[in-house]
PDB file of C-alpha atoms in Angstrom:
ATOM      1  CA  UNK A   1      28.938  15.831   0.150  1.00 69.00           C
ATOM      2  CA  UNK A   2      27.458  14.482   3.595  1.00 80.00           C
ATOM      3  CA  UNK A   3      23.723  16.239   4.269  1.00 91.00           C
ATOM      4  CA  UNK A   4      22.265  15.764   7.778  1.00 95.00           C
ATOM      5  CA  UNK A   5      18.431  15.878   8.046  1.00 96.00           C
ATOM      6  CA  UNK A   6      15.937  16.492  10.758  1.00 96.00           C
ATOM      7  CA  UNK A   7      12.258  15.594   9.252  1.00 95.00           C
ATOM      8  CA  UNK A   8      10.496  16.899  12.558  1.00 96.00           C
ATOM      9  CA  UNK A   9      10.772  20.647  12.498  1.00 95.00           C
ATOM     10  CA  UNK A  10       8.353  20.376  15.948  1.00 97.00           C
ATOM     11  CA  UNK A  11       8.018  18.245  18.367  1.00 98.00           C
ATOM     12  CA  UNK A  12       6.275  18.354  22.082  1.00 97.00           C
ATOM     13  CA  UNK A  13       6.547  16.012  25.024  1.00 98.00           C
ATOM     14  CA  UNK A  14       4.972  15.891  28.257  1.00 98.00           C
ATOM     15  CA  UNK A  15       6.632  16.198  31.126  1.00 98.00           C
ATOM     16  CA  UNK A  16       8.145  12.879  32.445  1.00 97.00           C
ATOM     17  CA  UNK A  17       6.951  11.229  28.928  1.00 98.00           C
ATOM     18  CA  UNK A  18       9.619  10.190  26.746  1.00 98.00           C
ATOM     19  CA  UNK A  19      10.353  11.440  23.383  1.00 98.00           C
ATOM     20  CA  UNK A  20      12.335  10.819  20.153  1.00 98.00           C
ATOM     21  CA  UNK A  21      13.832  13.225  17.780  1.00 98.00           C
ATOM     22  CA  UNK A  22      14.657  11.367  14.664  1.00 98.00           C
ATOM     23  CA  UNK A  23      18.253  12.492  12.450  1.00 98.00           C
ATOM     24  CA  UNK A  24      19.298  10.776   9.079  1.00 98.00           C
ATOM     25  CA  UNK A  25      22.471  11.440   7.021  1.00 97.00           C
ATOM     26  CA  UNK A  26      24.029  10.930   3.882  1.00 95.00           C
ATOM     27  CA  UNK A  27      27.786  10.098   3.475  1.00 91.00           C
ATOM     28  CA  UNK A  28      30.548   7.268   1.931  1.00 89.00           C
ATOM     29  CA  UNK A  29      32.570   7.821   4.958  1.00 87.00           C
ATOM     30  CA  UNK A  30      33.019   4.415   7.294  1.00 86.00           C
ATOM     31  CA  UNK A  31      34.671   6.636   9.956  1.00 85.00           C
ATOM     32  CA  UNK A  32      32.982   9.385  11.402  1.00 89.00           C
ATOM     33  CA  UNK A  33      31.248  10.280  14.462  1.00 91.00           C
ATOM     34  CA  UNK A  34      27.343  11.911  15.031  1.00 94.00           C
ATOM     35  CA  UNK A  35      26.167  14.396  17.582  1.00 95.00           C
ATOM     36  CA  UNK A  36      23.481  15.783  19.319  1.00 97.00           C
ATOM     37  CA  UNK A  37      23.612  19.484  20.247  1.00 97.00           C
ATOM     38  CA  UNK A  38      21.085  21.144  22.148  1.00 97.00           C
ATOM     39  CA  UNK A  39      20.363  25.118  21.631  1.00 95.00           C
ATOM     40  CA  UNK A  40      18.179  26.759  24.524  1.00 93.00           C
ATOM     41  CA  UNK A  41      16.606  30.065  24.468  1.00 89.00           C
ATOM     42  CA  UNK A  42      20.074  31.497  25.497  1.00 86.00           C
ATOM     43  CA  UNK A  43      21.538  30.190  22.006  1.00 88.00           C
ATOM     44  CA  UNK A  44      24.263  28.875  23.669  1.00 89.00           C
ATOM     45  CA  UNK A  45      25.119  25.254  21.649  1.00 93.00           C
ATOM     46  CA  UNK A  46      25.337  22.660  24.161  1.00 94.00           C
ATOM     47  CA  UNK A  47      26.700  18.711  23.316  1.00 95.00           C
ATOM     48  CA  UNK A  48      24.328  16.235  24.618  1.00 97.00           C
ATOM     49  CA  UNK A  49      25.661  12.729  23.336  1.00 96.00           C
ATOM     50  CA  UNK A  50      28.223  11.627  21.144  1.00 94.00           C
ATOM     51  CA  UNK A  51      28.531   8.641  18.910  1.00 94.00           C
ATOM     52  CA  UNK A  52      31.470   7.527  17.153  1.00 90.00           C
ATOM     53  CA  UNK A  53      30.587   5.416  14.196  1.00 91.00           C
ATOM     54  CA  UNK A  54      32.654   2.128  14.673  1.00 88.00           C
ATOM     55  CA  UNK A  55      31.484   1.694  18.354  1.00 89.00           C
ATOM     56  CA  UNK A  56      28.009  -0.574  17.788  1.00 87.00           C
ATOM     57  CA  UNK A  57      27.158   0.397  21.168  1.00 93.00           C
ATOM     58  CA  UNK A  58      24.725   2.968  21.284  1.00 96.00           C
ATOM     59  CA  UNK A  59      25.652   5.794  23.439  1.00 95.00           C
ATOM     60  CA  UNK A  60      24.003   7.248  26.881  1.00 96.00           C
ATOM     61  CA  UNK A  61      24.071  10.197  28.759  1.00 95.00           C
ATOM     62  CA  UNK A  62      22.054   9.620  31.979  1.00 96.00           C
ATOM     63  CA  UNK A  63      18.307  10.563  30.505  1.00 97.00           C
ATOM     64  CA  UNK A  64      19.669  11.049  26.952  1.00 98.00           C
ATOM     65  CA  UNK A  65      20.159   7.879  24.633  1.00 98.00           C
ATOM     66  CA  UNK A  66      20.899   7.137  21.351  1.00 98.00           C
ATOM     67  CA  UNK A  67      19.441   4.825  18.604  1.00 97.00           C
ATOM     68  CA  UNK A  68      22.281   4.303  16.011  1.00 97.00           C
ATOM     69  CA  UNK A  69      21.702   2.225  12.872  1.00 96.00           C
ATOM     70  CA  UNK A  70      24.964   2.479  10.505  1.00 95.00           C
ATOM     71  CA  UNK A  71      23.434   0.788   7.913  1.00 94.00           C
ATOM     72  CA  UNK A  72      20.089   2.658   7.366  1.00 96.00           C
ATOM     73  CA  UNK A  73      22.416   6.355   8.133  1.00 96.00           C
ATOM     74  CA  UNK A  74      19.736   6.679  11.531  1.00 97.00           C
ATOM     75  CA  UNK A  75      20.625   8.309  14.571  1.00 97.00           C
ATOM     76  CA  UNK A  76      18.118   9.208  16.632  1.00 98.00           C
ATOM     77  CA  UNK A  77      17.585  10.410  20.203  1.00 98.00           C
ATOM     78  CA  UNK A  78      15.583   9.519  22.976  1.00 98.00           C
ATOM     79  CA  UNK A  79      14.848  12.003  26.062  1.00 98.00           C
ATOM     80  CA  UNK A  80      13.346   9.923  29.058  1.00 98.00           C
ATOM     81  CA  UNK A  81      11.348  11.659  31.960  1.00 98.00           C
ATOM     82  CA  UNK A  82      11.408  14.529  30.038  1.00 98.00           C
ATOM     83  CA  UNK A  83      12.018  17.450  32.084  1.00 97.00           C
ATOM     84  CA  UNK A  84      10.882  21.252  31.407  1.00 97.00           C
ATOM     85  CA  UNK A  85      14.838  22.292  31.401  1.00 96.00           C
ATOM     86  CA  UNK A  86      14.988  20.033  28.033  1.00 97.00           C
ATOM     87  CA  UNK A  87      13.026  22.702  25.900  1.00 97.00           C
ATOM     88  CA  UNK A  88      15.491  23.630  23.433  1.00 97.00           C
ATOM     89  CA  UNK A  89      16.181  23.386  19.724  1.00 96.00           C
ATOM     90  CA  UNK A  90      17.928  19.781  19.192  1.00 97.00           C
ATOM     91  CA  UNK A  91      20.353  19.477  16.508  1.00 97.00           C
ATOM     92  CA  UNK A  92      21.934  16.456  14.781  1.00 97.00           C
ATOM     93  CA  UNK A  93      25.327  16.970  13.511  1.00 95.00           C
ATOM     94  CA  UNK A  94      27.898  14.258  11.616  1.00 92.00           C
ATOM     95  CA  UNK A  95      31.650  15.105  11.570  1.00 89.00           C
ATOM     96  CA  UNK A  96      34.604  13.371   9.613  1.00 83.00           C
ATOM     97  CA  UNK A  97      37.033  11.701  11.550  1.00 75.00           C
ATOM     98  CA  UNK A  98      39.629  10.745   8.761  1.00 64.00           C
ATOM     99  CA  UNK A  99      42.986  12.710   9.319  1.00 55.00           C
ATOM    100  CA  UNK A 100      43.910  15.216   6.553  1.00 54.00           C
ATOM    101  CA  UNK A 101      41.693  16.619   3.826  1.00 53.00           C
ATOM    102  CA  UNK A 102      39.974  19.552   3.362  1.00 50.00           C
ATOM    103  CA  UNK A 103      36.324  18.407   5.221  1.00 52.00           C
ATOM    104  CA  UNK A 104      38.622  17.338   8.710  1.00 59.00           C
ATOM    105  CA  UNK A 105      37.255  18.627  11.287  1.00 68.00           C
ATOM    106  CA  UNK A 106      34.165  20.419   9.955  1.00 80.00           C
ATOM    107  CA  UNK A 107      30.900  19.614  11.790  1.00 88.00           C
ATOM    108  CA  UNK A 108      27.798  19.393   9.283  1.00 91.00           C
ATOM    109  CA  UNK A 109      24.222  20.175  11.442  1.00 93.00           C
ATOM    110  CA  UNK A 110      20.552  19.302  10.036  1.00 95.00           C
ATOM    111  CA  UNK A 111      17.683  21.878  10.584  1.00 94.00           C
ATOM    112  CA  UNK A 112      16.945  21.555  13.936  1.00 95.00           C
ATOM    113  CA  UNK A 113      14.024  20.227  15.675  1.00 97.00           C
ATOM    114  CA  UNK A 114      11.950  22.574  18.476  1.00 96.00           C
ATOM    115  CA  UNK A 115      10.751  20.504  21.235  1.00 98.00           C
ATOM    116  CA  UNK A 116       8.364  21.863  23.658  1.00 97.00           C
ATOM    117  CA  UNK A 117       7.948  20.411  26.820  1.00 97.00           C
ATOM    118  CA  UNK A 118       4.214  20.790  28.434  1.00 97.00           C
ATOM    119  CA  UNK A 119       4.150  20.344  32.366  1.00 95.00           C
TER     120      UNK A 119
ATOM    121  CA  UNK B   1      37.223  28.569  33.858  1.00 66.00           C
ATOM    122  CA  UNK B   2      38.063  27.289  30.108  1.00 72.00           C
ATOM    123  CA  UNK B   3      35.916  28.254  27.417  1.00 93.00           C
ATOM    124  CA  UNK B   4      35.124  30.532  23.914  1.00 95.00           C
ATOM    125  CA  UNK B   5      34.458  34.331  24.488  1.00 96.00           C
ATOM    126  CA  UNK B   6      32.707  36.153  21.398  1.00 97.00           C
ATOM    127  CA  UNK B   7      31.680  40.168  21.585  1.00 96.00           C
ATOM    128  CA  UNK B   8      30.019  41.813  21.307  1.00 96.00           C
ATOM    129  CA  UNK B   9      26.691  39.744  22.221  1.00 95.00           C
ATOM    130  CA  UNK B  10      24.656  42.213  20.223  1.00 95.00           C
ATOM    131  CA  UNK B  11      25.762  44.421  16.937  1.00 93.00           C
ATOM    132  CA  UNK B  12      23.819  47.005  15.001  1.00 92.00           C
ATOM    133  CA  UNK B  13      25.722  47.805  11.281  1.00 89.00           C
ATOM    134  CA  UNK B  14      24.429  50.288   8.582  1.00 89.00           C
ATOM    135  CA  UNK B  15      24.299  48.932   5.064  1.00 87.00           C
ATOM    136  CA  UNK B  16      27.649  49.366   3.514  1.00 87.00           C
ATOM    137  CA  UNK B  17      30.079  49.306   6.973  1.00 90.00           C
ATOM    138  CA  UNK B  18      32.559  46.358   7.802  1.00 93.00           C
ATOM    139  CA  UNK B  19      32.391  45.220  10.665  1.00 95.00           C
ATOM    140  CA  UNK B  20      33.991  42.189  13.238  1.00 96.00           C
ATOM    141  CA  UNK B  21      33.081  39.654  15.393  1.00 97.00           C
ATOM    142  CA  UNK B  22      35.551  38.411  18.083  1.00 98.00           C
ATOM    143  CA  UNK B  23      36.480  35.316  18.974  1.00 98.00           C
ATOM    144  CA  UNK B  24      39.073  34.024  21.951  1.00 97.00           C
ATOM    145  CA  UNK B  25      39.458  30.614  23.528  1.00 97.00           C
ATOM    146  CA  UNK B  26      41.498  29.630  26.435  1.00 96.00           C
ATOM    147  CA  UNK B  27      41.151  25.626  25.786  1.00 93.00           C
ATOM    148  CA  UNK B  28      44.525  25.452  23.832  1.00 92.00           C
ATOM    149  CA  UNK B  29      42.083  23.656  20.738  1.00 91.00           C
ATOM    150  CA  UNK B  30      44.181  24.116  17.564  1.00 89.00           C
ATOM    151  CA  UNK B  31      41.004  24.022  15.534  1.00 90.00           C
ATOM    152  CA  UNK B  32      38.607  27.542  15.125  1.00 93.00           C
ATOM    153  CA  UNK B  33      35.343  27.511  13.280  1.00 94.00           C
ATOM    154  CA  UNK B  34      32.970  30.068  12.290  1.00 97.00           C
ATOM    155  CA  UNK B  35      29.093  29.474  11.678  1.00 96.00           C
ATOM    156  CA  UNK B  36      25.953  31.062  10.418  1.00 97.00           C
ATOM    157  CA  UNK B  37      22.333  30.626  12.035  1.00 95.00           C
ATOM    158  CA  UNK B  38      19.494  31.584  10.168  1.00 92.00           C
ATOM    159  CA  UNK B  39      15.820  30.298  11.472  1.00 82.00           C
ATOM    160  CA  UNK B  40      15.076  27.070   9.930  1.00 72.00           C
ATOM    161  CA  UNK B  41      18.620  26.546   7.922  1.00 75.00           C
ATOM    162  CA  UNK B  42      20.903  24.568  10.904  1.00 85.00           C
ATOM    163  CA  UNK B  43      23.939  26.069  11.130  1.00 93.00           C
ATOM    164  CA  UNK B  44      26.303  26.904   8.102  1.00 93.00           C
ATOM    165  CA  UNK B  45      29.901  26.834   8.378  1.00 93.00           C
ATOM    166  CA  UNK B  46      31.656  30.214   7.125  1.00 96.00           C
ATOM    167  CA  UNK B  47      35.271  29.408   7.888  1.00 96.00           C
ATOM    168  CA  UNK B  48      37.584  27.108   9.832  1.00 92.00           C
ATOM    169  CA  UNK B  49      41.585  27.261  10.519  1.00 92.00           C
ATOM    170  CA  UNK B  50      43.310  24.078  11.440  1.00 88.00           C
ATOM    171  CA  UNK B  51      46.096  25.980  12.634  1.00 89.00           C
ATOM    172  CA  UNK B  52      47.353  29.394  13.380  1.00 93.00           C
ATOM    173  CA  UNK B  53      48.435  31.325   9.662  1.00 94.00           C
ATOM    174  CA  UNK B  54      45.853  28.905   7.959  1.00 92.00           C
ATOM    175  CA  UNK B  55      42.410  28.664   6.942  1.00 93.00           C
ATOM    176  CA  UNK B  56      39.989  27.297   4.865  1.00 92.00           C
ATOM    177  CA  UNK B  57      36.414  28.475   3.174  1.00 94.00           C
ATOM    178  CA  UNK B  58      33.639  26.828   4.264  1.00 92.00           C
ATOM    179  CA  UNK B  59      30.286  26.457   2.572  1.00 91.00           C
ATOM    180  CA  UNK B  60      29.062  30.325   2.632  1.00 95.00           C
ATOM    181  CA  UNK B  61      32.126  32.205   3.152  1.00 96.00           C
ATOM    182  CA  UNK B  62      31.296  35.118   0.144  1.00 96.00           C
ATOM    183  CA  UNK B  63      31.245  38.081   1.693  1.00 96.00           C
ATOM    184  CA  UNK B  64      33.231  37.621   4.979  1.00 97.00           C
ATOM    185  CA  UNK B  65      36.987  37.438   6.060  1.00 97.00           C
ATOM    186  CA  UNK B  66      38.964  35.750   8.246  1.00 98.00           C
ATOM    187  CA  UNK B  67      42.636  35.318  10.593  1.00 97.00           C
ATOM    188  CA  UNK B  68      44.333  33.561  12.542  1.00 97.00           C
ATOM    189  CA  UNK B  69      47.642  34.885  13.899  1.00 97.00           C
ATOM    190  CA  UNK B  70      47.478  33.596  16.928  1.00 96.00           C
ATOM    191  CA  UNK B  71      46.144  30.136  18.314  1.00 96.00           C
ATOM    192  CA  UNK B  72      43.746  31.722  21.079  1.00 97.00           C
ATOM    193  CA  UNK B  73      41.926  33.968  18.509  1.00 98.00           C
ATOM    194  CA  UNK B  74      39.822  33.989  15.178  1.00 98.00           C
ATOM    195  CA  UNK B  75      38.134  37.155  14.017  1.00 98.00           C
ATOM    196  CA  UNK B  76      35.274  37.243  11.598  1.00 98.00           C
ATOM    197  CA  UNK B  77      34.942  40.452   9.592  1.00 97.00           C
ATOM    198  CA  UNK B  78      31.837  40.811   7.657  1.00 95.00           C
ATOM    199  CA  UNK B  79      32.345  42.939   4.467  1.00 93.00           C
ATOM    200  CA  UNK B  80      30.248  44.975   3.077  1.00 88.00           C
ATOM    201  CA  UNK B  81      30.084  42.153   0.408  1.00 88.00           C
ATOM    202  CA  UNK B  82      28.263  40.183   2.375  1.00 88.00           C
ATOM    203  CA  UNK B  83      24.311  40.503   0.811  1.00 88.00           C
ATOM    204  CA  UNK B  84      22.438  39.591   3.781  1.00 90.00           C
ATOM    205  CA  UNK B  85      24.625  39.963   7.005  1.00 92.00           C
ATOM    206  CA  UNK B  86      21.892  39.804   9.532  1.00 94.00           C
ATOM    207  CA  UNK B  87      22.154  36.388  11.665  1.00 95.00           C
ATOM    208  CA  UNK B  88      23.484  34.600  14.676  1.00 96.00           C
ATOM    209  CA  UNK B  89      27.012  34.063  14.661  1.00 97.00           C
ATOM    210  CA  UNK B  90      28.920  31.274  16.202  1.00 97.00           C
ATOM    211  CA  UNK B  91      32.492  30.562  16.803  1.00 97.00           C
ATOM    212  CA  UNK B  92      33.531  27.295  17.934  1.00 94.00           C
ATOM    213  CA  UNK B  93      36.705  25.407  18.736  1.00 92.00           C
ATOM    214  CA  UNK B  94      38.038  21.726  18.847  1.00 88.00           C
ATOM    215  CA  UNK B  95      40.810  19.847  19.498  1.00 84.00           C
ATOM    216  CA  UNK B  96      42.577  18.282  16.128  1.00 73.00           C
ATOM    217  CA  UNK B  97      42.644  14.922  15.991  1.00 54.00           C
ATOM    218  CA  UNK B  98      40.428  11.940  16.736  1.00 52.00           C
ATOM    219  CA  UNK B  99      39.879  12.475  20.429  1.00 53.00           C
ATOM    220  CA  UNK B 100      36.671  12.989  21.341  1.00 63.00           C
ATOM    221  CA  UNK B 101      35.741  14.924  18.366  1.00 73.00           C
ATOM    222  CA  UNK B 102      33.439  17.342  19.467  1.00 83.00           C
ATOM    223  CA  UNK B 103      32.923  20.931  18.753  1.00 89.00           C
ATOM    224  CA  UNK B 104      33.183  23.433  21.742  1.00 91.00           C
ATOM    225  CA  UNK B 105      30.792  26.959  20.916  1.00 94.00           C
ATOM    226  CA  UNK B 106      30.970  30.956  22.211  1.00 95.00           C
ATOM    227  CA  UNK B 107      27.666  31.999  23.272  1.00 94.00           C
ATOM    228  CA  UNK B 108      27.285  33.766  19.735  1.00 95.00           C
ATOM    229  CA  UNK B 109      26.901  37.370  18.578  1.00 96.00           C
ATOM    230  CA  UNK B 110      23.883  39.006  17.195  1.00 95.00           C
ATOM    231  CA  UNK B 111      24.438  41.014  13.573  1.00 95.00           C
ATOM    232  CA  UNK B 112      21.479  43.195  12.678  1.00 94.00           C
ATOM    233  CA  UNK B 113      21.994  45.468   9.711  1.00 90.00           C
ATOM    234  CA  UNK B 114      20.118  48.589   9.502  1.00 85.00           C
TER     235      UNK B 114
END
């Protein structure tokens, strides 16, 4: 079964500093892809970045990056100029992308990490 | 605008009642999910349909029903099974296939049992 976990339950930032939330995951799968949801206080799930896993290119989003290691199961993101609007719970999710089967389609999260931003 | 609708935003149950969530999309996904939040657990999947007339358990789906007649809608009913109904409840949608890949989430609904 593919697990998805988040090792920093906390994390804070200063404003404008840059910070990286860290995501590993378990699975025999060479096809998949790995996101990055954000949850703010109004619990609405947000996607921040996508990655799918035979692209060796890591993925960006304007402020929002990826680090993505296949090989160690790593995918970890990095907020730049972090701003006080990025305070949120981050989650890491990892999603099949074979055709067919019973675990298509089915998005797997980790735990969540809180980050605080301090101005 | 496009998007998932879920109601109500807030629910209050007594021990014993059924109740259900609602959930409606206007994005034309084929794909519904339905997921549990509980504080410091992620999110756990409680059922998904691939299509309208079918759907599949996920990993925590004692306790709670599902259907999908129709593509736009997927409502959750939470039995009185169900040992420990209060959570966050979120319904999400997605396109089948490869493109993209990416869920699509309802602004969830809030179970308390009293």
């Amino acid at each position: 079964a593919q697990t998805v976990t988040q090792s920093q339950p906390e994390m804070s930032v200063q404003e404008a500093e840059t910070v990286t939330l860290s995501c590993t995951y378990d699975t025999s799968e060479s096809d998949y892809y790995l996101f990055w949801y954000k949850q703010p206080p109004s619990r609405q799930m947000i996607l921040v970045i996508r990655q799918e896993a035979y692209k060796q290119q890591n993925a960006t989003e304007n402020r929002f990056s990826v680090n993505f290691q296949k090989a160690a199961k790593s995918f970890s993101l990095k907020i730049s100029d972090s701003q006080l609007g990025d305070a949120a719970m981050y989650f890491c999710a990892y999603r099949i992308s074979n055709a067919g089967g019973t675990s298509y389609g089915k998005l797997t999260f980790g735990q969540g990490t809180i980050l605080t931003v301090h101005p | 605008d496009g998007g998932i609708t879920q109601s109500p935003k807030y629910l209050f149950r007594k021990e014993g009642q059924n109740v259900t969530l609602s959930c409606e999309q206007n994005l034309n996904h084929d794909a519904m999910y339905w997921y549990r939040q509980d504080p410091g657990q992620g999110l756990r999947l409680i059922y998904y349909s691939q299509i309208v007339n079918d759907f599949q358990k996920g990993d925590i789906a004692e306790g709670y029903s599902v259907s999908r007649e129709k593509k736009e809608s997927f409502p959750l009913t939470v039995t009185s099974a169900q040992k420990n109904p209060t959570a966050f409840y979120l319904c999400a949608s997605s396109i089948s296939g490869r493109a993209r890949g990416e869920l699509f989430f309802g602004e969830g609904s809030r179970l308390t049992v009293l």
